[in-house]
mmCIF file of C-alpha atoms in Angstrom:
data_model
loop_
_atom_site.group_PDB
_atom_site.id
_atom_site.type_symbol
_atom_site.label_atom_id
_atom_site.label_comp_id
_atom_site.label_asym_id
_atom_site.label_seq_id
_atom_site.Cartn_x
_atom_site.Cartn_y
_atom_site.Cartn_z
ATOM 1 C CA UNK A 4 38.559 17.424 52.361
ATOM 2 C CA UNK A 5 36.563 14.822 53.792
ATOM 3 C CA UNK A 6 34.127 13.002 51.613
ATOM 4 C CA UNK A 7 30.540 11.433 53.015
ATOM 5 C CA UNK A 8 28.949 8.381 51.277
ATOM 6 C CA UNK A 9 25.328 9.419 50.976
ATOM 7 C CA UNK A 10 22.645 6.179 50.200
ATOM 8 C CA UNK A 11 20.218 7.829 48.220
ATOM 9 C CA UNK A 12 16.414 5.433 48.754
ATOM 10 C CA UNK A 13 16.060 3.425 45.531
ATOM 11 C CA UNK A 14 12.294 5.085 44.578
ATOM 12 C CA UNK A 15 10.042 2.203 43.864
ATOM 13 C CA UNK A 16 8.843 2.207 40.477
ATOM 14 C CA UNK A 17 5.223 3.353 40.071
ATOM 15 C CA UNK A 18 2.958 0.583 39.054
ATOM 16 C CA UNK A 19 1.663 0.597 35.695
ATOM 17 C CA UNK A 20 -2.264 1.131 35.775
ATOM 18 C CA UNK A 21 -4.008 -1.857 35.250
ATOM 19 C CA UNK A 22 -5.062 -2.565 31.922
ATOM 20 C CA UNK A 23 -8.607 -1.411 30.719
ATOM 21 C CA UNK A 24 -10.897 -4.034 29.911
ATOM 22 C CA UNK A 25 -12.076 -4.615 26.128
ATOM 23 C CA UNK A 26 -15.853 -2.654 26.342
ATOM 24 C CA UNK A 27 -18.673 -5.402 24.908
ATOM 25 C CA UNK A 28 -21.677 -5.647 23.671
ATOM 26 C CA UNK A 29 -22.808 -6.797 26.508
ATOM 27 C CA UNK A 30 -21.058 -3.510 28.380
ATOM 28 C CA UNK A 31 -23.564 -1.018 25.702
ATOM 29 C CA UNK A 32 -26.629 -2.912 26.334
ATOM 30 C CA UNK A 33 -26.327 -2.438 29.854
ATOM 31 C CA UNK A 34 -25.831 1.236 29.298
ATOM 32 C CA UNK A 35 -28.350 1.677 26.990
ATOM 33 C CA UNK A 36 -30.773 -0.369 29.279
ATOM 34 C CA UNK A 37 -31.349 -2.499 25.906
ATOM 35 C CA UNK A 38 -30.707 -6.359 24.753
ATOM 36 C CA UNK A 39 -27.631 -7.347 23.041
ATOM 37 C CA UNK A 40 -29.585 -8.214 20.139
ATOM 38 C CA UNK A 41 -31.108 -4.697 19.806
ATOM 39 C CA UNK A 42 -27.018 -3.550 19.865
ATOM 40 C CA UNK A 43 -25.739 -5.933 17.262
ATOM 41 C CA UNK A 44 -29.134 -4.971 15.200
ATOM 42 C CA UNK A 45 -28.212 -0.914 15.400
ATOM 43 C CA UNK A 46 -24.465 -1.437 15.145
ATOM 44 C CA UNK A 47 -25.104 -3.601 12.380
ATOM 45 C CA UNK A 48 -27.483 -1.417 10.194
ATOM 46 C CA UNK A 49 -29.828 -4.447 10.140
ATOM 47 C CA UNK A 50 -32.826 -3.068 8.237
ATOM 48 C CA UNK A 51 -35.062 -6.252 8.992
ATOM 49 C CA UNK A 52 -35.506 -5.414 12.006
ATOM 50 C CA UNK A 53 -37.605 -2.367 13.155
ATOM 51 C CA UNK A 54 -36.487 -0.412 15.912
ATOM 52 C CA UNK A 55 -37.184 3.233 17.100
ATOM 53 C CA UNK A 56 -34.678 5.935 16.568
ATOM 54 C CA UNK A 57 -34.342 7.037 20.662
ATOM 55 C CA UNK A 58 -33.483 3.792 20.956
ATOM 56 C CA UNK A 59 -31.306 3.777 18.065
ATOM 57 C CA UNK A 60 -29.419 6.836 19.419
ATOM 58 C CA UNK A 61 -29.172 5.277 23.068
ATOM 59 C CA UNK A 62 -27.054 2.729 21.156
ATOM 60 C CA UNK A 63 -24.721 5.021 19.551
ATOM 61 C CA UNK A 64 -24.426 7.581 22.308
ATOM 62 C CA UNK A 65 -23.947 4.348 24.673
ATOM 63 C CA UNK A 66 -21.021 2.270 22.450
ATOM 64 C CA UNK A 67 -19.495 5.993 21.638
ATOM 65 C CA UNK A 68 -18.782 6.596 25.593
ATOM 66 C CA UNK A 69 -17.262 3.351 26.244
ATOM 67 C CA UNK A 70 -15.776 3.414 23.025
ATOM 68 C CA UNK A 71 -17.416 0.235 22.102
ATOM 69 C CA UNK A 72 -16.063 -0.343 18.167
ATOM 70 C CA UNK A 73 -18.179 -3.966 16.399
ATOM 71 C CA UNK A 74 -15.589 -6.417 15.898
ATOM 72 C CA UNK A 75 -15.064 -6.577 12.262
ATOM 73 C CA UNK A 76 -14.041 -10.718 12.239
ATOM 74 C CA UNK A 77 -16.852 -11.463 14.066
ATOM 75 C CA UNK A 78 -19.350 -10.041 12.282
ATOM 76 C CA UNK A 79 -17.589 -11.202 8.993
ATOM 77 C CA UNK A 80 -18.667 -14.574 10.744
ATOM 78 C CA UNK A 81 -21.894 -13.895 11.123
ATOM 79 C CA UNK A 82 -22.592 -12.582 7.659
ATOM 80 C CA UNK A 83 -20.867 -15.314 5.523
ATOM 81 C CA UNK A 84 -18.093 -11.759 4.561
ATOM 82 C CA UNK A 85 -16.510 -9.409 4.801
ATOM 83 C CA UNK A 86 -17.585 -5.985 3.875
ATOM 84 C CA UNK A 87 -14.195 -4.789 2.737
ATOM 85 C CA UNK A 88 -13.632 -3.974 -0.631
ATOM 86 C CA UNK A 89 -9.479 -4.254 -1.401
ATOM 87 C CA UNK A 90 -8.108 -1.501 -3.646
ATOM 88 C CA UNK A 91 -4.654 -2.624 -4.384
ATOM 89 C CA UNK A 92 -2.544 0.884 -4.636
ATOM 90 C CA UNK A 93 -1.766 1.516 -7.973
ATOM 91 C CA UNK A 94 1.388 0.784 -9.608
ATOM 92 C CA UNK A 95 1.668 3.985 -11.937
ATOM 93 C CA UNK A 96 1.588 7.711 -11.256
ATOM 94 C CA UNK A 97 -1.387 8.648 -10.209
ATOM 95 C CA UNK A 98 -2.733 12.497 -11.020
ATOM 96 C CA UNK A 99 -5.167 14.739 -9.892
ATOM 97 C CA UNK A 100 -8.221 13.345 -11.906
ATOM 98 C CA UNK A 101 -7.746 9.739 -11.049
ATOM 99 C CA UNK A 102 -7.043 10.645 -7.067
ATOM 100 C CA UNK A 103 -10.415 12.340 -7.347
ATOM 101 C CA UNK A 104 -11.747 9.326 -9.207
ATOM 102 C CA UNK A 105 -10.729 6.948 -5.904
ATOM 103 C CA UNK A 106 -11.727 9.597 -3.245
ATOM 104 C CA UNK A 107 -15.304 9.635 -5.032
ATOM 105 C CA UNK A 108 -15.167 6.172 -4.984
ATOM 106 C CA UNK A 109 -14.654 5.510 -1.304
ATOM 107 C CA UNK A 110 -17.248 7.883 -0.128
ATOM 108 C CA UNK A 111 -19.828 6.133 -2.482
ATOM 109 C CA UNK A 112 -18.727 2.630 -1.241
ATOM 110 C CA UNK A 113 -18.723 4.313 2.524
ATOM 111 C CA UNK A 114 -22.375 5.003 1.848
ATOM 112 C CA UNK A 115 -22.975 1.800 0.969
ATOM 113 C CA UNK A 116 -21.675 0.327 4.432
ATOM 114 C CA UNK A 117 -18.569 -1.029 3.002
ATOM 115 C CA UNK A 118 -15.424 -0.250 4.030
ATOM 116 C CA UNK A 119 -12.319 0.254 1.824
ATOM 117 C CA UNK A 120 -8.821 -0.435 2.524
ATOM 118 C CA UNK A 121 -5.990 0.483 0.039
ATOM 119 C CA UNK A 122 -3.462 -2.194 -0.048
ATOM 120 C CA UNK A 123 0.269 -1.106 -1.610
ATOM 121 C CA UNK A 124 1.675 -4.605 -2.973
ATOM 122 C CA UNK A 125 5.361 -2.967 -3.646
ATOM 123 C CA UNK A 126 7.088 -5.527 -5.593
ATOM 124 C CA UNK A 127 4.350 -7.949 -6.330
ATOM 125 C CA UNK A 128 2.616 -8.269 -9.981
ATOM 126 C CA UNK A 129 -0.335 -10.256 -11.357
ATOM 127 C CA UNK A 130 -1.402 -13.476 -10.023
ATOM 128 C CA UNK A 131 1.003 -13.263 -7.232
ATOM 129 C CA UNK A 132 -0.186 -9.758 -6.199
ATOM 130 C CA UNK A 133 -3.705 -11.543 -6.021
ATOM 131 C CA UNK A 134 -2.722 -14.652 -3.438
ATOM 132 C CA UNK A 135 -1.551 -11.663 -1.103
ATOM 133 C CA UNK A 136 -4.653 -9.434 -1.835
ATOM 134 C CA UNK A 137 -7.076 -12.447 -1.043
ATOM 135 C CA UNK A 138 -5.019 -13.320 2.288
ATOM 136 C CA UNK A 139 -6.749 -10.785 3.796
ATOM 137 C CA UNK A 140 -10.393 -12.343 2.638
ATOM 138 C CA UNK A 141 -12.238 -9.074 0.814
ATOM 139 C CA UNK A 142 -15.873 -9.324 0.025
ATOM 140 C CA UNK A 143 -14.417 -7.243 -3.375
ATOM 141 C CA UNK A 144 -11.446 -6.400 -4.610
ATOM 142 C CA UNK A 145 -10.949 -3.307 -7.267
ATOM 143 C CA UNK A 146 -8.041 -3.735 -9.667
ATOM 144 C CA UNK A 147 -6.729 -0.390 -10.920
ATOM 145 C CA UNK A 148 -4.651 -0.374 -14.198
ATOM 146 C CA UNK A 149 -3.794 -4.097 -15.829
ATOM 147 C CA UNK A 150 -1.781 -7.495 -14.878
ATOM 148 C CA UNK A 151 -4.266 -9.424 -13.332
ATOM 149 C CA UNK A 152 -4.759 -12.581 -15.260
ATOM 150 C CA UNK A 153 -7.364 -15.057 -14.999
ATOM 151 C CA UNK A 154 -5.834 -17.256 -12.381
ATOM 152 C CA UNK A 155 -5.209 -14.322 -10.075
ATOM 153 C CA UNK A 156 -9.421 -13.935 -10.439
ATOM 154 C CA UNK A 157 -9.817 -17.272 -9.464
ATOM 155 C CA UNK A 158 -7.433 -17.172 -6.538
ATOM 156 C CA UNK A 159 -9.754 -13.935 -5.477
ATOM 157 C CA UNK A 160 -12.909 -15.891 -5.906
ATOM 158 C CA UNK A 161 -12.009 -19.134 -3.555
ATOM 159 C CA UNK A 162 -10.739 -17.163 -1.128
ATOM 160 C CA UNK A 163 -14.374 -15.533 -0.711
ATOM 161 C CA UNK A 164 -14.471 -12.355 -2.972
ATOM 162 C CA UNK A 165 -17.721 -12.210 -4.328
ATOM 163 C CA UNK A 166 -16.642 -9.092 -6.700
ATOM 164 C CA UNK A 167 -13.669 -8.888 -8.928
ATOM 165 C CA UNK A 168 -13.517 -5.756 -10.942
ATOM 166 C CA UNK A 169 -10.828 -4.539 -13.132
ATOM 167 C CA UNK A 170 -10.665 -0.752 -13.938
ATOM 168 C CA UNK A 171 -8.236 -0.102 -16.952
ATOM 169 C CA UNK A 172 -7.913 -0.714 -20.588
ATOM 170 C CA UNK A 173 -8.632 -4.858 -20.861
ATOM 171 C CA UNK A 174 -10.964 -7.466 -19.536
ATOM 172 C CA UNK A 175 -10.220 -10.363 -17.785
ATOM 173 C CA UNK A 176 -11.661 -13.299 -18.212
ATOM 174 C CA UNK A 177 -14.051 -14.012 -14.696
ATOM 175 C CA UNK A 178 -13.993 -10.042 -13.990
ATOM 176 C CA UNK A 179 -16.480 -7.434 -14.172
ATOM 177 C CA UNK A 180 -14.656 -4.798 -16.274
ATOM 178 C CA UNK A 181 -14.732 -0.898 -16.585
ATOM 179 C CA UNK A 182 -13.167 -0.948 -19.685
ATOM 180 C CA UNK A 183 -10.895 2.828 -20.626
ATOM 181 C CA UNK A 184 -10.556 3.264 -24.357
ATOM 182 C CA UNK A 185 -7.256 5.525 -24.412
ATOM 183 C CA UNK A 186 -6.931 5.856 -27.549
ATOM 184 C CA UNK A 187 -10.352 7.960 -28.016
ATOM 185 C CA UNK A 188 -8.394 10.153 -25.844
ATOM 186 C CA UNK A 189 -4.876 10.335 -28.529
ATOM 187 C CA UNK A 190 -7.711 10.398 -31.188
ATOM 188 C CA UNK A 191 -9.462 13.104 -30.047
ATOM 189 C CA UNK A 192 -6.125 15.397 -29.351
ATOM 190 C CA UNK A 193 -4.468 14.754 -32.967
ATOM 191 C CA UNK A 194 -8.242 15.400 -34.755
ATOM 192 C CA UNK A 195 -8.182 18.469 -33.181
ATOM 193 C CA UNK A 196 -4.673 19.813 -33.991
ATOM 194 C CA UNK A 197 -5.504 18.821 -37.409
ATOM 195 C CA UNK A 198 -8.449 20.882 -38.250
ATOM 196 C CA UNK A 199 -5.994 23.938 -36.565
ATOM 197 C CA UNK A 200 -4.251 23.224 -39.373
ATOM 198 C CA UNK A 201 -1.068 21.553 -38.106
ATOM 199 C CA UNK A 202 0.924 19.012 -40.449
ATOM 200 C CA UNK A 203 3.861 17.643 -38.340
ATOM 201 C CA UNK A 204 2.854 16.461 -34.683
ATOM 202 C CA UNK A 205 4.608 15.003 -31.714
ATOM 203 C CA UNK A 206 3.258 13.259 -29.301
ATOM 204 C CA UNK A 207 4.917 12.644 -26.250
ATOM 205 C CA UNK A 208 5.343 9.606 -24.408
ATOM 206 C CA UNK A 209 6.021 9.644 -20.608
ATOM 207 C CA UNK A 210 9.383 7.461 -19.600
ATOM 208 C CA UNK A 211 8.292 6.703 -16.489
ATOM 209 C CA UNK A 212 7.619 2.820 -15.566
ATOM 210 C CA UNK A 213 3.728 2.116 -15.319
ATOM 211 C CA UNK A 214 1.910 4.239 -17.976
ATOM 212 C CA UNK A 215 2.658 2.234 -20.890
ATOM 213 C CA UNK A 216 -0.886 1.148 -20.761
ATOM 214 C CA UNK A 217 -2.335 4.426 -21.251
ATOM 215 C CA UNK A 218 0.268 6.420 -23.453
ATOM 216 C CA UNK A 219 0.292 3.486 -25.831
ATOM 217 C CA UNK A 220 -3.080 3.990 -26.675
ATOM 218 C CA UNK A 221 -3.134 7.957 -26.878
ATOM 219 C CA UNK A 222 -0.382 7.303 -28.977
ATOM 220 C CA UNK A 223 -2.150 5.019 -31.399
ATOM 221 C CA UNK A 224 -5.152 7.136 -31.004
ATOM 222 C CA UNK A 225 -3.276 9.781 -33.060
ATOM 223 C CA UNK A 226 -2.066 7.966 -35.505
ATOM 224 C CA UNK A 227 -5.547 6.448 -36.345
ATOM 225 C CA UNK A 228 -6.311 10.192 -36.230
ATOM 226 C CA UNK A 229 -4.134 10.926 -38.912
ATOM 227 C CA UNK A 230 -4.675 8.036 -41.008
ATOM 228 C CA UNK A 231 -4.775 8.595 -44.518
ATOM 229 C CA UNK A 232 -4.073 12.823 -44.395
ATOM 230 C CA UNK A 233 -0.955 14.764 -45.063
ATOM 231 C CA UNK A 234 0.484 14.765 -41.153
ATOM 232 C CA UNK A 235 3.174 12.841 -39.755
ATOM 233 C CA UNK A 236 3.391 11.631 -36.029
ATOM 234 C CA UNK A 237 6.553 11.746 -34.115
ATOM 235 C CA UNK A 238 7.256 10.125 -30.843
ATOM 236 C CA UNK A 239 8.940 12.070 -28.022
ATOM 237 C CA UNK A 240 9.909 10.325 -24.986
ATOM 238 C CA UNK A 241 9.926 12.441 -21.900
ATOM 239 C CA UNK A 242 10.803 12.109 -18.150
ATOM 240 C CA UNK A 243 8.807 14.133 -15.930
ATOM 241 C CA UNK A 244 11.350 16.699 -15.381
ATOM 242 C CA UNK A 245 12.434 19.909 -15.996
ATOM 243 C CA UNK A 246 15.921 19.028 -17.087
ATOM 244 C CA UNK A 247 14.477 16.461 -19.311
ATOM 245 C CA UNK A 248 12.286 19.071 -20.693
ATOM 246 C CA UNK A 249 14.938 21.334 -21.453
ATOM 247 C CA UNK A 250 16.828 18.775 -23.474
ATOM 248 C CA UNK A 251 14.076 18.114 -25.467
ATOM 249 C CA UNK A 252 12.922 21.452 -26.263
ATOM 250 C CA UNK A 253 16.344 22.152 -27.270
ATOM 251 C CA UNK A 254 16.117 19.936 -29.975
ATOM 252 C CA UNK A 255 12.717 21.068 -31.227
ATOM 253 C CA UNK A 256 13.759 23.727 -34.199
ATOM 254 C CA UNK A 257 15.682 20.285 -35.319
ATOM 255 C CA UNK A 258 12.733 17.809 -34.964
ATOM 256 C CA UNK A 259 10.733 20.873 -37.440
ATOM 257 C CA UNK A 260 7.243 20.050 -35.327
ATOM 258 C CA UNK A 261 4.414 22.559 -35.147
ATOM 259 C CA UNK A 262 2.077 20.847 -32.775
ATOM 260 C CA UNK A 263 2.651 18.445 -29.876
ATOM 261 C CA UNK A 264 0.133 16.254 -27.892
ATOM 262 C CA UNK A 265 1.594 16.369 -24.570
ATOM 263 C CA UNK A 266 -0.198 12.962 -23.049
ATOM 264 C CA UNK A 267 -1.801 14.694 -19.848
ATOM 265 C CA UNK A 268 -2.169 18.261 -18.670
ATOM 266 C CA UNK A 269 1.257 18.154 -16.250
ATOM 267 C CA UNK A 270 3.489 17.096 -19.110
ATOM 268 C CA UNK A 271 1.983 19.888 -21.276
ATOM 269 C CA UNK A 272 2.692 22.184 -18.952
ATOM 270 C CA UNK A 273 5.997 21.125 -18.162
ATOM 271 C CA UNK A 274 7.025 20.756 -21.895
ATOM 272 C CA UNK A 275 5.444 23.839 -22.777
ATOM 273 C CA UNK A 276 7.742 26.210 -20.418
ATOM 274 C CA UNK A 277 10.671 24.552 -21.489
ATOM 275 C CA UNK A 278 9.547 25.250 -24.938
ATOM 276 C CA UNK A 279 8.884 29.139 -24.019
ATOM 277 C CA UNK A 280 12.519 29.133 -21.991
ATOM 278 C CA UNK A 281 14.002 27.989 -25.545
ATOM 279 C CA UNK A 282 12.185 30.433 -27.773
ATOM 280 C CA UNK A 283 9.765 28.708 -28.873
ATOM 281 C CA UNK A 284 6.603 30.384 -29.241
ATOM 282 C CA UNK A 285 2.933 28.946 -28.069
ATOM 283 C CA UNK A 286 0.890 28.728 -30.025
ATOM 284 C CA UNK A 287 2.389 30.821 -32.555
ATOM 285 C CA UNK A 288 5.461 28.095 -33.572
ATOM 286 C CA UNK A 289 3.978 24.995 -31.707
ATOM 287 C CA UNK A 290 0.596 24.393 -30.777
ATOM 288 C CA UNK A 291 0.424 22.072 -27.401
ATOM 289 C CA UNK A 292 -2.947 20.074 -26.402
ATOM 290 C CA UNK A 293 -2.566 18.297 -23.034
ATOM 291 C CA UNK A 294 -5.486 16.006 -21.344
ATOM 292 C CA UNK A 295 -7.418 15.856 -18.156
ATOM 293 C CA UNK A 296 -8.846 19.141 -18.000
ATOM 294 C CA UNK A 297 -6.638 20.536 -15.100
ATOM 295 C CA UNK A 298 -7.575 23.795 -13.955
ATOM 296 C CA UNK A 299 -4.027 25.039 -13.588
ATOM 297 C CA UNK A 300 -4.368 24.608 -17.286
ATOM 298 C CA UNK A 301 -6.687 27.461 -17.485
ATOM 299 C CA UNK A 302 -4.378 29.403 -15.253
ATOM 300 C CA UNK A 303 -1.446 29.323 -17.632
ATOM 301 C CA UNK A 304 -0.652 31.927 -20.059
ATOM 302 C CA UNK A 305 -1.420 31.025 -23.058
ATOM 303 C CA UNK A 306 -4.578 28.740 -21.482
ATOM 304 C CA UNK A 307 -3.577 24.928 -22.185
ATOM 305 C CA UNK A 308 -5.915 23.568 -24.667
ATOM 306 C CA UNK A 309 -6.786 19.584 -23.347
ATOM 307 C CA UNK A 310 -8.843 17.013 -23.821
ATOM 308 C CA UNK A 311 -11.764 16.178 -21.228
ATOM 309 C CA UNK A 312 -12.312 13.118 -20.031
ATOM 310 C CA UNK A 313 -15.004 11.727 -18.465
ATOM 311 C CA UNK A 314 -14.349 9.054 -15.812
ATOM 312 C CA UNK A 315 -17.096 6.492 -14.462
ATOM 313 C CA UNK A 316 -18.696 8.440 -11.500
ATOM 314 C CA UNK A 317 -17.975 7.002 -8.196
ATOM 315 C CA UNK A 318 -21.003 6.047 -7.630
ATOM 316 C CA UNK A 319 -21.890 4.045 -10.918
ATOM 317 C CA UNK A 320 -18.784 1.793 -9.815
ATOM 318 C CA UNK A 321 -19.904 1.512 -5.786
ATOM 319 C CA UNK A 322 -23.171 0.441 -7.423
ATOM 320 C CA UNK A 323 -21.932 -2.089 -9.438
ATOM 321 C CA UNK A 324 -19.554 -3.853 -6.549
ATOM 322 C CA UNK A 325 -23.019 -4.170 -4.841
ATOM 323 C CA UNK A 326 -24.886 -5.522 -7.372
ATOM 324 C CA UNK A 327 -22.148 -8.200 -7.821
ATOM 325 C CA UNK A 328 -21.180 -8.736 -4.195
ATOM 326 C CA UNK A 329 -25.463 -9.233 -3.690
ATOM 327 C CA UNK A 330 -25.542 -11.930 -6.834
ATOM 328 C CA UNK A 331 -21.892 -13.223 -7.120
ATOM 329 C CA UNK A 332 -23.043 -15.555 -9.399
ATOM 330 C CA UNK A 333 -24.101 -13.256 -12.058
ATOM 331 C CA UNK A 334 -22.254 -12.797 -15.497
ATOM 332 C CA UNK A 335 -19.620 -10.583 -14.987
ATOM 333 C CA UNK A 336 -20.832 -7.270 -16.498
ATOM 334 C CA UNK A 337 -18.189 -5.055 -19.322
ATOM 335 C CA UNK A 338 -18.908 -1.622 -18.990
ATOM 336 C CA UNK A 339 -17.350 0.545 -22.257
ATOM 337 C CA UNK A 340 -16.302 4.207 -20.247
ATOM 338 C CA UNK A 341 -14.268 7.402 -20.610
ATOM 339 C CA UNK A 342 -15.452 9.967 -22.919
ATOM 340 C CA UNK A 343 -13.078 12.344 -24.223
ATOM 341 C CA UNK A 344 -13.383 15.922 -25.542
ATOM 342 C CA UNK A 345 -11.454 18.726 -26.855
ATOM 343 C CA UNK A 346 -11.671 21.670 -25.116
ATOM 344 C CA UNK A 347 -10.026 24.092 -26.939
ATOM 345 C CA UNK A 348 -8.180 27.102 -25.746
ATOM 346 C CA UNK A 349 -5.339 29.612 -26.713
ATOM 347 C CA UNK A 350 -2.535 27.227 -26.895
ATOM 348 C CA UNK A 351 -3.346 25.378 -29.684
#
């Protein structure tokens, strides 16, 4: 069988469309049949100047076709700073409360014309988590939980952070502080499951790495509780999960408790089926008090009895960035929050 060679034509490769051009300022005024000045001025939310809303919506509608976006280095330029405010991720479990805590937060700093960017600093701690934070030059930089020393404040500050504030249990020397008493918390969970009448309570103590800063406290909160009366307190480390659970519900006839303090709402309810699995009845045996107020606590059965806390609104803590990023040379302001309050239900 004869074969034929066929050339197949090589097909020249389609040219790549030329690149678009970066739209300017220059490109919206001419759109918007305004002055450059008059864009920077509306893009810019510059109040000083007065100028009409058409025009102001020529602006927008103009940069919003060409996809015009303000460069955000530039105008840092102009301005003398950023407006980014640096919210290092946290480095413990966050639940729902404090998630709805930070999404509060950023809408009331978002209404203030800042703009905030979570940074996740895996591996770094204290002062050297605050060199990298301050490489990227925020106007204010919101420290979640504890570490930060002194040093790492003053590292913020020459790099051109106007605001340092720390949100957890301590202050720092140089930083405006939100200060969260945890123990009022513990205190207010083992008042309450005294006056029900309970004598031996646990209190459990998550084992995972990062909330040592606030189960410490809740734990010393019911001992200063208890101070003084009849009750004993008995620590119960407890990973957050169900086999973990199991194993120490298990053991519970042996420990002889009657009422637990589960830290937070998810370990409560966690603990408290493993405690149901094993026989153990709610309230009826053990009476279980968990915190945060979750309302899949009030969907259990029995409804989880917790402790309410009340967390700084959003808004209080945009408000205070501004003040200090306006007068960075104030004295840094300490600001004693989170109420807590026993609402009690059928589990306890």
């Amino acid at each position: 069988m004869p074969y034929v060679m066929v050339q197949i034509p090589k097909t020249p490769a389609s040219a790549s469309p030329a690149p678009r051009s970066v739209p300017t300022s220059a490109d919206v005024a001419r759109l918007a049949g305004v002055s450059r000045a008059t864009v920077s001025y509306v893009l810019n939310n510059t109040s000083a100047v007065r100028i009409s809303e058409p025009t102001r919506r020529r602006v927008h509608e103009a940069a919003k076709e060409l996809g015009y976006v303000p460069h955000a280095a530039a105008r840092s330029l102009r301005a003398g700073h950023s407006r980014m405010v640096l919210m290092p991720a946290p480095a413990f479990p966050v639940g729902p409360l404090y998630s709805q805590f930070i999404s509060d937060l950023q809408s009331a700093l978002g209404r203030l014309d800042y703009t905030v960017v979570q940074y996740g600093s895996v591996g770094l701690h204290g002062d050297e988590a605050a060199r990298a934070w301050a490489e990227l030059r925020p106007v204010a930089v919101l420290v979640p939980g504890s570490g930060l020393g002194p040093q790492g404040v003053t590292v913020l500050k020459r790099s051109g952070a106007r605001a340092v504030v720390t949100v957890g249990p301590e202050c720092v020397e140089g930083a405006h502080a939100l200060q969260m008493d945890h123990s009022a918390v513990g205190h207010s969970a083992g008042r309450h499951l005294y006056e029900r009448g309970r004598r031996r309570i646990g209190v459990v103590v998550p084992a995972e790495p990062g909330l040592e800063a606030f189960s410490g406290p809740r734990l010393d909160g019911v001992r200063r509780a208890l101070t003084g009366t009849d009750a004993t307190v008995t620590e119960l480390p407890l990973g957050y999960d169900e086999e973990a659970a199991a194993r120490l519900a298990a053991r519970w006839r042996e420990l002889d408790l009657d009422a637990v303090f589960a830290y937070n709402d998810e370990y409560a309810m966690l603990l408290m089926r493993a405690l149901q699995d094993e026989g153990v009845a709610v309230p009826e045996d053990t009476a279980v008090i968990g915190a945060d107020d979750l309302m899949l606590g009030r969907l259990l059965r029995p409804r989880l009895s917790t402790v309410h806390i009340e967390l700084p609104s959003g808004r209080d803590l945009a408000e205070l960035v501004d003040r200090a990023v306006r007068d960075p040379a104030a004295a840094p302001e300490t600001h004693k929050v989170l109420g807590a309050s026993v609402v009690h239900r059928d589990s306890s």
